[in-house]
Amino acid sequence: MDAAAAAVRTGPAWLNDGFGHIWLPYTQMGTAPKPIPVVSGSGARLKLADGRELVDGIASWWTVAHGYCHPHIQAAVEDQLGRLPHVMLGGLAHEQAYRLATRLAGLLPGSLDRVFFSESGSVSVEIAMKMAIQYWRNQGIARSRFVSFRGGYHGDTFATMSVCDPEEGMHSLFRGALAEQHVIDLPVDDDSAAALDACLSDHADDIAGVIVEPLVQGAGGMRLHDAATLKRLRDACDRHGVLLIFDEIFVGFGRTGRALFACEATGVEPDIVTLSKALTGGTLPLAATVASGKVFEGFLGDDAGHALMHGPTYMGNPLACAAANASLDLFESEPRVAQAAAIGRFLARHLEPARDLPGVRDVRTEGAIGVIEVDALRDNPWLKQCFIDAGVWLRPFGNIIYTTPPLAIGEDDLARIADAMVRVTRAWSERFHGG
Ligand SMILES: *Cc1c(COP(=O)(O)O)cnc(C)c1O
C-alpha cells in the first residue's frame, strides 16, 4: 500500500500521533471519533488529507468572511511578518494597531471610538465587563452585576460564562462557581419589557450594565429578535442609568446582511461593543472592545488608579492587525453586506421545502445565517456524517441544523449547502419521524 492510500485509510501520521495528546473543544475524548484532517483551504472550500473537498458551511466558527487564503489578506500578513511580527503595545506603537483603531472608530456609529485590543472574543467581553464595573467605581459607585438574556452566549471564561444562558448545556455544570447575574428574557414585548424594568429598578444599586447579542443570539441557537427589542433595551438602560454592552462578536462584520454592525443597522447605540470572530477575516486571533466617549471619559483624570487595569501580552498583535486592516479593505472594496443579504434570500428560498417535514419546527434566515430548527437532533454523529458524505461541513447543535457560510461564497457552493441541508433533514425526518 502506498503512502497516499494508507493516509486515506488511517489519516496522516501527525493526526494519529497527536490524537493521543491533544485535548479538543467541547469533546468527550473518551468516545470522540478522530477529527477530519484538513490540508488547505481556498474560497469556501476545505481540502482534506484524502483529497476530498468540503464546502465550509460554517466558515470556521463564523470567522472566514472572504473565503480561505484570500490573496489580499495573505499579502498583508506576509508583508507584516517580514517587518515586525510582534511588539508590545505598552510604551511602543506600531502602525497596524493604530490604523485599525482609527478605522474601527470610523466604521462604528456615533461616539463608539475608543478601541481596546485583545486576542479572543471571551477576553474582549471580560474587558467590556471590567470597563463597565470600573466606570462606576471610578465615580465611587460599587456596582458589580450584569443583566443578560436567556439564549445568550458571551464566551467560555468565568465572567463570560456567568452572563451566558445558565440552563443551556454548555455551562450549567459550573453553576455555583460563577458570579451571580440577572439572566432574564429579552424584552421582546410589553410583559418582558416590564420585567426588565423591574429587574433594573429592584437592583439599581448593583447593576453595572446590560449585555446582549444584538439581533441574533448565535451559539445559544441562532435565535432572532428585532430592532425594537434593542430600542427597548436602550431606553431601559437610559431610564435606569446603566451601561449597555452589545456583543457583536457573531453578528459584526456584515453577517446580518443589514449593515456592517448591528448597532449601525438598528440605529441603537450601545456604550460598549465587542468584536472578534470575522475581525481578521478568519486569519488570526484578534478581538476589540470599543467604548463610547462617555465610557472612556470615566477613566480620565490625574488619578493613576482610574486607568483601565488590563493589558493582554499579545494585544494589538501586528500580524493580526495587518490581517484585520486587509479584511477591512475587502469590506470596503467588495459588497460583503449585500452578499450576506443575497445569501439570506437564497437560503430563505432553498431551505423552505424543509419547513413541512415531520419533526421540523422552524426554518429561518437572517442575512448569511440559515437555520432549520427541529424538535431534537437525536443522532448528531449520523447527521454530521451525512453532511460530510454530501460534501459539506456543517455542525448541527442543540436542536438546529444551521449554516453561516463565508460571505463571499459562490452560488454553486451555497446551493450545495442548502441542498444538503434539505436532503439530510428529509432523511433525518424519515428516519426519526417515519415522515
Ligand atoms: C464566539 C463568541 C464569543 C467568544 O469568543 P471566543 O473568541 O471564542 O472567546 C463571545 N460572544 C459571542 C457572541 C460569540 O459568538
Coordinates of C-alpha atoms and ligand atoms in Angstrom, one line a residue:
M1 CA 0.0 0.0 0.0
D2 CA 1.5 3.4 -0.9
A3 CA 1.6 6.3 1.5
A4 CA -1.4 8.1 -0.1
A5 CA -3.6 5.0 0.1
A6 CA -2.5 4.4 3.7
A7 CA -3.4 8.0 4.6
V8 CA -6.9 7.6 3.2
R9 CA -7.5 4.6 5.4
T10 CA -5.8 5.8 8.6
G11 CA -5.2 9.5 8.3
P12 CA -1.8 11.1 8.3
A13 CA 0.8 10.2 10.9
W14 CA 0.6 13.6 12.6
L15 CA -3.0 13.0 13.3
N16 CA -2.6 9.5 14.6
D17 CA 0.4 10.5 16.8
G18 CA -1.2 13.8 18.0
F19 CA -4.6 12.4 18.7
G20 CA -3.2 10.8 21.9
H21 CA -2.0 14.2 23.1
I22 CA -4.4 16.8 22.0
W23 CA -7.5 17.9 24.0
L24 CA -10.3 19.1 21.8
P25 CA -13.1 21.7 22.3
Y26 CA -16.4 20.6 23.7
T27 CA -15.4 17.0 23.1
Q28 CA -15.8 13.8 25.2
M29 CA -12.4 12.5 24.4
G30 CA -13.3 9.0 25.6
T31 CA -15.7 8.5 22.7
A32 CA -14.8 11.1 20.2
P33 CA -14.0 9.9 16.7
K34 CA -10.8 11.3 15.1
P35 CA -11.5 14.7 13.5
I36 CA -11.1 15.1 9.8
P37 CA -7.6 16.2 8.7
V38 CA -7.6 19.3 6.6
V39 CA -4.6 20.3 4.5
S40 CA -5.6 23.5 2.8
G41 CA -8.4 25.9 2.2
S42 CA -9.4 28.0 -0.8
G43 CA -12.5 30.2 -1.2
A44 CA -15.3 28.5 0.7
R45 CA -13.7 25.0 0.4
L46 CA -11.5 22.9 2.6
K47 CA -9.2 20.3 1.1
L48 CA -8.9 17.1 3.1
A49 CA -5.9 14.9 3.6
D50 CA -7.5 12.2 1.5
G51 CA -8.0 14.6 -1.4
R52 CA -11.8 15.2 -1.0
E53 CA -13.1 18.8 -0.7
L54 CA -15.8 20.1 1.7
V55 CA -17.7 23.3 1.3
D56 CA -17.4 25.0 4.6
G57 CA -20.9 25.9 5.7
I58 CA -19.9 27.4 9.0
A59 CA -16.9 29.5 7.9
S60 CA -14.7 28.1 10.7
W61 CA -16.9 29.3 13.6
W62 CA -18.1 32.3 11.6
T63 CA -14.7 33.9 11.1
V64 CA -13.9 33.3 7.4
A65 CA -15.8 36.2 5.8
H66 CA -13.9 36.5 2.5
G67 CA -13.0 32.8 2.0
Y68 CA -9.9 30.9 2.9
C69 CA -6.4 32.2 1.8
H70 CA -7.7 35.4 0.4
P71 CA -4.6 36.8 -1.5
H72 CA -5.1 40.4 -0.2
I73 CA -5.0 39.3 3.4
Q74 CA -2.2 36.8 2.8
A75 CA 0.0 39.5 1.2
A76 CA -0.7 42.0 4.1
V77 CA 0.3 39.4 6.7
E78 CA 3.4 38.3 4.8
D79 CA 4.5 41.9 4.4
Q80 CA 4.0 42.5 8.1
L81 CA 5.7 39.2 9.0
G82 CA 8.8 40.4 7.2
R83 CA 8.9 43.7 9.2
L84 CA 7.6 43.1 12.7
P85 CA 5.6 40.0 13.7
H86 CA 5.0 41.3 17.2
V87 CA 5.8 44.2 19.5
M88 CA 4.3 45.1 22.9
L89 CA 1.7 47.7 22.9
G90 CA 2.8 49.1 26.3
G91 CA 5.1 52.1 25.7
L92 CA 5.7 51.2 22.0
A93 CA 3.5 51.8 19.0
H94 CA 3.1 50.2 15.6
E95 CA 1.2 51.4 12.6
Q96 CA -1.2 48.4 12.1
A97 CA -2.9 48.7 15.5
Y98 CA -3.2 52.5 15.3
R99 CA -4.6 52.4 11.8
L100 CA -7.0 49.6 12.7
A101 CA -8.3 51.6 15.8
T102 CA -8.8 54.6 13.6
R103 CA -10.7 52.6 11.0
L104 CA -12.9 50.8 13.5
A105 CA -13.8 54.1 15.2
G106 CA -14.7 55.5 11.8
L107 CA -16.9 52.5 10.9
L108 CA -18.8 52.2 14.2
P109 CA -21.6 54.7 14.7
G110 CA -21.8 57.7 17.0
S111 CA -19.2 58.1 19.7
L112 CA -18.0 54.4 19.8
D113 CA -14.5 55.5 19.0
R114 CA -12.0 54.1 21.6
V115 CA -10.6 50.7 20.8
F116 CA -9.0 48.3 23.3
F117 CA -7.5 45.2 21.6
S118 CA -7.2 41.6 22.9
E119 CA -6.8 38.2 21.4
S120 CA -10.1 36.4 21.8
G121 CA -13.8 37.1 21.9
S122 CA -14.3 35.9 25.5
V123 CA -11.5 38.2 26.7
S124 CA -13.0 41.2 24.9
V125 CA -16.2 40.5 26.7
E126 CA -14.4 40.2 30.0
I127 CA -12.8 43.6 29.3
A128 CA -16.2 45.1 28.5
M129 CA -17.5 43.9 31.8
K130 CA -14.4 45.1 33.6
M131 CA -14.8 48.5 31.9
A132 CA -18.4 48.8 33.0
I133 CA -17.6 47.9 36.6
Q134 CA -14.6 50.2 36.8
Y135 CA -16.6 53.0 35.0
W136 CA -18.8 53.1 38.1
R137 CA -16.0 52.5 40.7
N138 CA -14.1 55.5 39.3
Q139 CA -17.1 57.5 40.4
G140 CA -17.1 55.9 43.8
I141 CA -20.1 53.6 43.0
A142 CA -19.6 49.9 43.7
R143 CA -21.8 48.1 41.2
S144 CA -20.8 44.5 40.3
R145 CA -23.6 42.7 38.5
F146 CA -25.0 42.4 35.0
V147 CA -28.3 41.8 33.3
S148 CA -28.1 39.3 30.4
F149 CA -30.6 37.2 28.5
R150 CA -31.8 33.7 28.2
G151 CA -30.5 32.2 25.0
G152 CA -27.4 34.3 25.2
Y153 CA -23.8 33.3 24.8
H154 CA -20.8 35.5 25.6
G155 CA -17.8 33.2 25.9
D156 CA -16.2 30.4 27.9
T157 CA -14.2 32.2 30.5
F158 CA -15.5 32.6 34.1
A159 CA -17.0 36.1 33.9
T160 CA -18.5 35.5 30.4
M161 CA -19.9 32.1 31.5
S162 CA -21.8 34.0 34.3
V163 CA -23.7 36.0 31.7
C164 CA -24.5 33.1 29.3
D165 CA -27.8 31.3 29.5
P166 CA -27.5 29.3 32.7
E167 CA -29.7 26.4 31.6
E168 CA -28.4 25.8 28.2
G169 CA -26.0 22.9 28.1
M170 CA -22.6 24.4 27.9
H171 CA -22.1 25.9 31.4
S172 CA -24.8 24.6 33.6
L173 CA -22.1 22.4 35.3
F174 CA -20.4 25.5 36.7
R175 CA -23.4 26.8 38.5
G176 CA -22.3 27.9 41.9
A177 CA -18.8 28.6 40.7
L178 CA -19.9 31.7 38.8
A179 CA -20.7 35.2 39.8
E180 CA -24.5 35.6 40.2
Q181 CA -26.0 37.7 37.4
H182 CA -29.6 38.5 36.4
V183 CA -30.4 36.4 33.4
I184 CA -33.8 37.3 32.2
D185 CA -36.0 37.2 29.0
L186 CA -35.2 39.6 26.1
P187 CA -37.7 42.5 26.2
V188 CA -39.5 41.3 23.0
D189 CA -42.9 42.6 24.2
D190 CA -44.6 44.7 26.9
D191 CA -44.5 42.0 29.6
S192 CA -40.8 41.2 29.2
A193 CA -40.0 44.9 28.9
A194 CA -41.8 45.4 32.2
A195 CA -39.8 42.5 33.8
L196 CA -36.6 44.2 32.6
D197 CA -37.6 47.5 34.1
A198 CA -38.5 45.7 37.4
C199 CA -35.1 44.0 37.4
L200 CA -33.3 47.2 36.8
S201 CA -35.1 49.1 39.5
D202 CA -35.0 46.3 42.1
H203 CA -31.2 46.0 41.8
A204 CA -30.4 49.6 40.8
D205 CA -27.6 49.8 43.4
D206 CA -25.7 46.9 42.0
I207 CA -26.2 46.6 38.2
A208 CA -23.2 47.9 36.2
G209 CA -24.6 47.1 32.8
V210 CA -26.8 45.1 30.4
I211 CA -25.2 42.8 27.9
V212 CA -26.8 41.4 24.8
E213 CA -26.0 39.8 21.4
P214 CA -27.9 42.2 19.1
L215 CA -30.4 40.8 16.5
V216 CA -29.1 37.2 16.7
Q217 CA -28.3 35.1 19.7
G218 CA -25.7 32.8 17.9
A219 CA -24.3 29.9 19.9
G220 CA -27.5 29.8 22.0
G221 CA -29.4 28.6 19.0
M222 CA -29.4 31.3 16.3
R223 CA -32.5 33.0 17.7
L224 CA -33.6 36.2 16.2
H225 CA -35.1 39.4 17.6
D226 CA -35.8 42.8 16.2
A227 CA -34.5 46.3 16.4
A228 CA -37.5 47.3 18.6
T229 CA -36.2 44.9 21.3
L230 CA -32.8 46.6 21.2
K231 CA -34.6 50.0 21.4
R232 CA -36.5 48.9 24.5
L233 CA -33.1 47.8 26.0
R234 CA -31.5 51.2 25.2
D235 CA -34.4 53.1 26.7
A236 CA -34.5 51.0 29.8
C237 CA -30.7 51.4 30.3
D238 CA -31.1 55.2 29.9
R239 CA -34.0 55.3 32.4
H240 CA -32.1 53.4 35.0
G241 CA -28.7 54.9 34.2
V242 CA -26.8 51.6 33.4
L243 CA -24.4 50.9 30.6
L244 CA -25.5 48.9 27.5
I245 CA -23.0 46.4 26.0
F246 CA -23.5 45.0 22.5
D247 CA -21.6 41.7 22.0
E248 CA -21.3 41.8 18.2
I249 CA -18.7 39.1 18.1
F250 CA -21.0 36.9 16.0
V251 CA -23.2 39.5 14.2
G252 CA -20.5 42.0 13.4
F253 CA -18.9 42.5 10.0
G254 CA -21.9 42.1 7.9
R255 CA -23.3 38.7 9.0
T256 CA -26.8 40.1 9.3
G257 CA -26.8 41.4 5.7
R258 CA -28.2 44.7 7.1
A259 CA -25.0 46.7 7.7
L260 CA -21.5 46.1 8.9
F261 CA -22.6 46.2 12.5
A262 CA -26.0 45.6 14.3
C263 CA -25.6 48.9 16.1
E264 CA -25.4 50.6 12.7
A265 CA -28.3 48.6 11.2
T266 CA -30.7 49.3 14.1
G267 CA -29.7 52.8 15.0
V268 CA -29.4 51.7 18.6
E269 CA -26.1 52.7 20.0
P270 CA -24.6 50.8 22.9
D271 CA -22.0 52.3 25.3
I272 CA -19.5 49.4 24.7
V273 CA -19.3 47.0 21.8
T274 CA -17.2 43.8 21.4
L275 CA -15.9 42.5 18.1
S276 CA -13.9 39.4 17.2
K277 CA -14.7 36.3 15.0
A278 CA -14.6 37.9 11.5
L279 CA -12.4 40.8 12.5
T280 CA -9.4 39.4 10.7
G281 CA -11.4 37.6 8.1
G282 CA -10.6 34.3 9.9
T283 CA -6.9 34.7 9.6
L284 CA -5.5 35.3 13.1
P285 CA -6.9 35.7 16.6
L286 CA -7.9 39.3 17.5
A287 CA -10.7 41.0 19.3
A288 CA -11.6 44.5 20.2
T289 CA -13.7 46.2 23.0
V290 CA -14.8 49.6 21.7
A291 CA -16.0 52.2 24.2
S292 CA -18.0 55.3 23.7
G293 CA -16.6 58.7 24.6
K294 CA -18.8 58.8 27.7
V295 CA -17.3 55.5 29.0
F296 CA -13.7 56.5 28.1
E297 CA -14.1 59.8 29.8
G298 CA -15.0 57.9 33.0
F299 CA -11.4 56.8 33.1
L300 CA -9.7 60.2 32.5
G301 CA -8.2 62.4 35.2
D302 CA -5.0 62.7 37.1
D303 CA -5.6 59.6 39.3
A304 CA -3.4 56.7 38.0
G305 CA -5.8 54.4 39.9
H306 CA -8.5 55.3 37.5
A307 CA -6.7 53.8 34.5
L308 CA -8.2 50.7 32.9
M309 CA -6.2 47.9 34.5
H310 CA -5.9 45.5 31.7
G311 CA -3.2 44.6 29.2
P312 CA -3.0 41.2 27.4
T313 CA 0.5 40.3 26.4
Y314 CA -0.3 40.0 22.7
M315 CA -2.8 42.8 22.5
G316 CA -2.8 44.5 19.1
N317 CA -0.5 41.9 17.6
P318 CA 0.8 43.4 14.3
L319 CA 0.2 40.3 12.2
A320 CA -3.4 40.1 13.4
C321 CA -4.0 43.8 13.0
A322 CA -2.5 43.7 9.5
A323 CA -4.9 40.9 8.7
A324 CA -7.8 42.9 10.1
N325 CA -6.8 46.0 8.1
A326 CA -6.7 43.9 4.9
S327 CA -10.0 42.4 5.8
L328 CA -11.5 45.9 6.2
D329 CA -10.1 46.8 2.8
L330 CA -12.1 44.0 1.4
F331 CA -15.3 45.0 3.3
E332 CA -14.7 48.5 1.7
S333 CA -14.0 47.3 -1.8
E334 CA -16.4 44.4 -2.2
P335 CA -20.1 44.3 -1.5
R336 CA -20.0 41.9 1.5
V337 CA -23.1 43.2 3.3
A338 CA -25.1 42.9 0.1
Q339 CA -23.7 39.4 -0.4
A340 CA -24.8 38.5 3.1
A341 CA -28.3 39.8 2.3
A342 CA -28.3 37.8 -1.0
I343 CA -27.2 34.7 0.8
G344 CA -30.2 35.2 3.1
R345 CA -32.6 35.5 0.2
F346 CA -31.2 32.4 -1.4
L347 CA -31.4 30.4 1.8
A348 CA -34.9 31.5 2.6
R349 CA -36.0 30.2 -0.8
H350 CA -34.0 27.0 -0.8
L351 CA -34.5 25.9 2.8
E352 CA -38.2 26.4 2.6
P353 CA -39.0 22.8 1.4
A354 CA -37.8 21.6 4.8
R355 CA -40.4 23.5 6.7
D356 CA -43.2 21.0 6.4
L357 CA -41.2 17.9 7.1
P358 CA -42.3 16.0 10.2
G359 CA -40.1 17.0 13.2
V360 CA -39.1 20.3 11.7
R361 CA -40.2 23.2 13.9
D362 CA -39.0 26.3 12.1
V363 CA -37.0 27.5 9.1
R364 CA -35.5 31.0 9.5
T365 CA -32.8 33.2 8.0
E366 CA -31.2 36.5 8.8
G367 CA -28.5 37.6 6.4
A368 CA -25.9 34.9 5.9
I369 CA -27.5 32.7 8.6
G370 CA -29.8 29.9 7.6
V371 CA -31.4 27.7 10.3
I372 CA -33.6 24.6 10.2
E373 CA -34.9 24.0 13.7
V374 CA -36.0 20.5 14.6
D375 CA -37.6 19.0 17.7
A376 CA -34.3 17.3 18.7
L377 CA -31.3 16.3 16.7
R378 CA -31.3 12.7 18.1
D379 CA -28.3 11.2 16.3
N380 CA -25.9 14.1 15.8
P381 CA -22.9 12.0 14.7
W382 CA -25.1 10.4 12.0
L383 CA -26.2 13.9 10.8
K384 CA -22.6 15.1 10.7
Q385 CA -21.6 12.1 8.6
C386 CA -24.5 12.7 6.2
F387 CA -23.2 16.2 5.6
I388 CA -19.7 15.0 5.0
D389 CA -20.9 12.4 2.6
A390 CA -22.8 15.3 0.8
G391 CA -19.5 17.3 0.6
V392 CA -20.3 20.0 3.1
W393 CA -19.0 20.9 6.5
L394 CA -21.9 21.6 8.9
R395 CA -22.1 21.1 12.7
P396 CA -25.7 20.8 13.9
F397 CA -26.0 21.5 17.7
G398 CA -28.8 21.9 20.2
N399 CA -31.8 21.4 18.0
I400 CA -30.6 23.3 15.0
I401 CA -29.1 22.4 11.6
Y402 CA -27.6 25.7 10.5
T403 CA -25.3 27.4 8.1
T404 CA -23.2 30.6 8.4
P405 CA -21.1 30.4 5.2
P406 CA -18.3 32.7 4.2
L407 CA -19.9 35.9 2.9
A408 CA -18.0 35.7 -0.3
I409 CA -19.2 32.1 -1.1
G410 CA -20.2 31.4 -4.7
E411 CA -23.7 30.4 -5.7
D412 CA -22.7 26.8 -6.6
D413 CA -21.2 26.2 -3.2
L414 CA -24.1 27.9 -1.5
A415 CA -26.5 25.7 -3.4
R416 CA -24.6 22.6 -2.4
I417 CA -25.0 23.6 1.3
A418 CA -28.7 24.4 1.0
D419 CA -29.4 21.3 -1.0
A420 CA -27.6 19.1 1.6
M421 CA -29.4 20.8 4.4
V422 CA -32.8 20.0 2.9
R423 CA -31.9 16.4 1.7
V424 CA -30.3 15.5 5.1
T425 CA -33.2 16.9 7.0
R426 CA -35.5 14.9 4.9
A427 CA -33.5 11.8 5.5
W428 CA -33.5 12.7 9.3
S429 CA -37.2 13.2 9.2
E430 CA -37.8 9.8 7.5
R431 CA -35.5 8.1 10.0
F432 CA -36.9 9.5 13.2
H433 CA -40.4 10.5 12.3
G434 CA -41.2 8.0 9.7
G435 CA -42.0 11.1 7.7
Ligands
LIG1 C1 -17.8 33.2 19.9 C2 -18.4 34.2 20.7 C3 -17.8 34.7 21.9 C4 -16.5 34.1 22.4 O1 -15.4 34.3 21.5 P1 -14.1 33.4 21.6 O2 -13.1 34.0 20.6 O3 -14.5 32.0 21.3 O4 -13.6 33.5 23.0 C5 -18.4 35.7 22.6 N1 -19.6 36.2 22.2 C6 -20.2 35.8 21.1 C7 -21.5 36.4 20.7 C8 -19.6 34.8 20.3 O5 -20.3 34.4 19.2

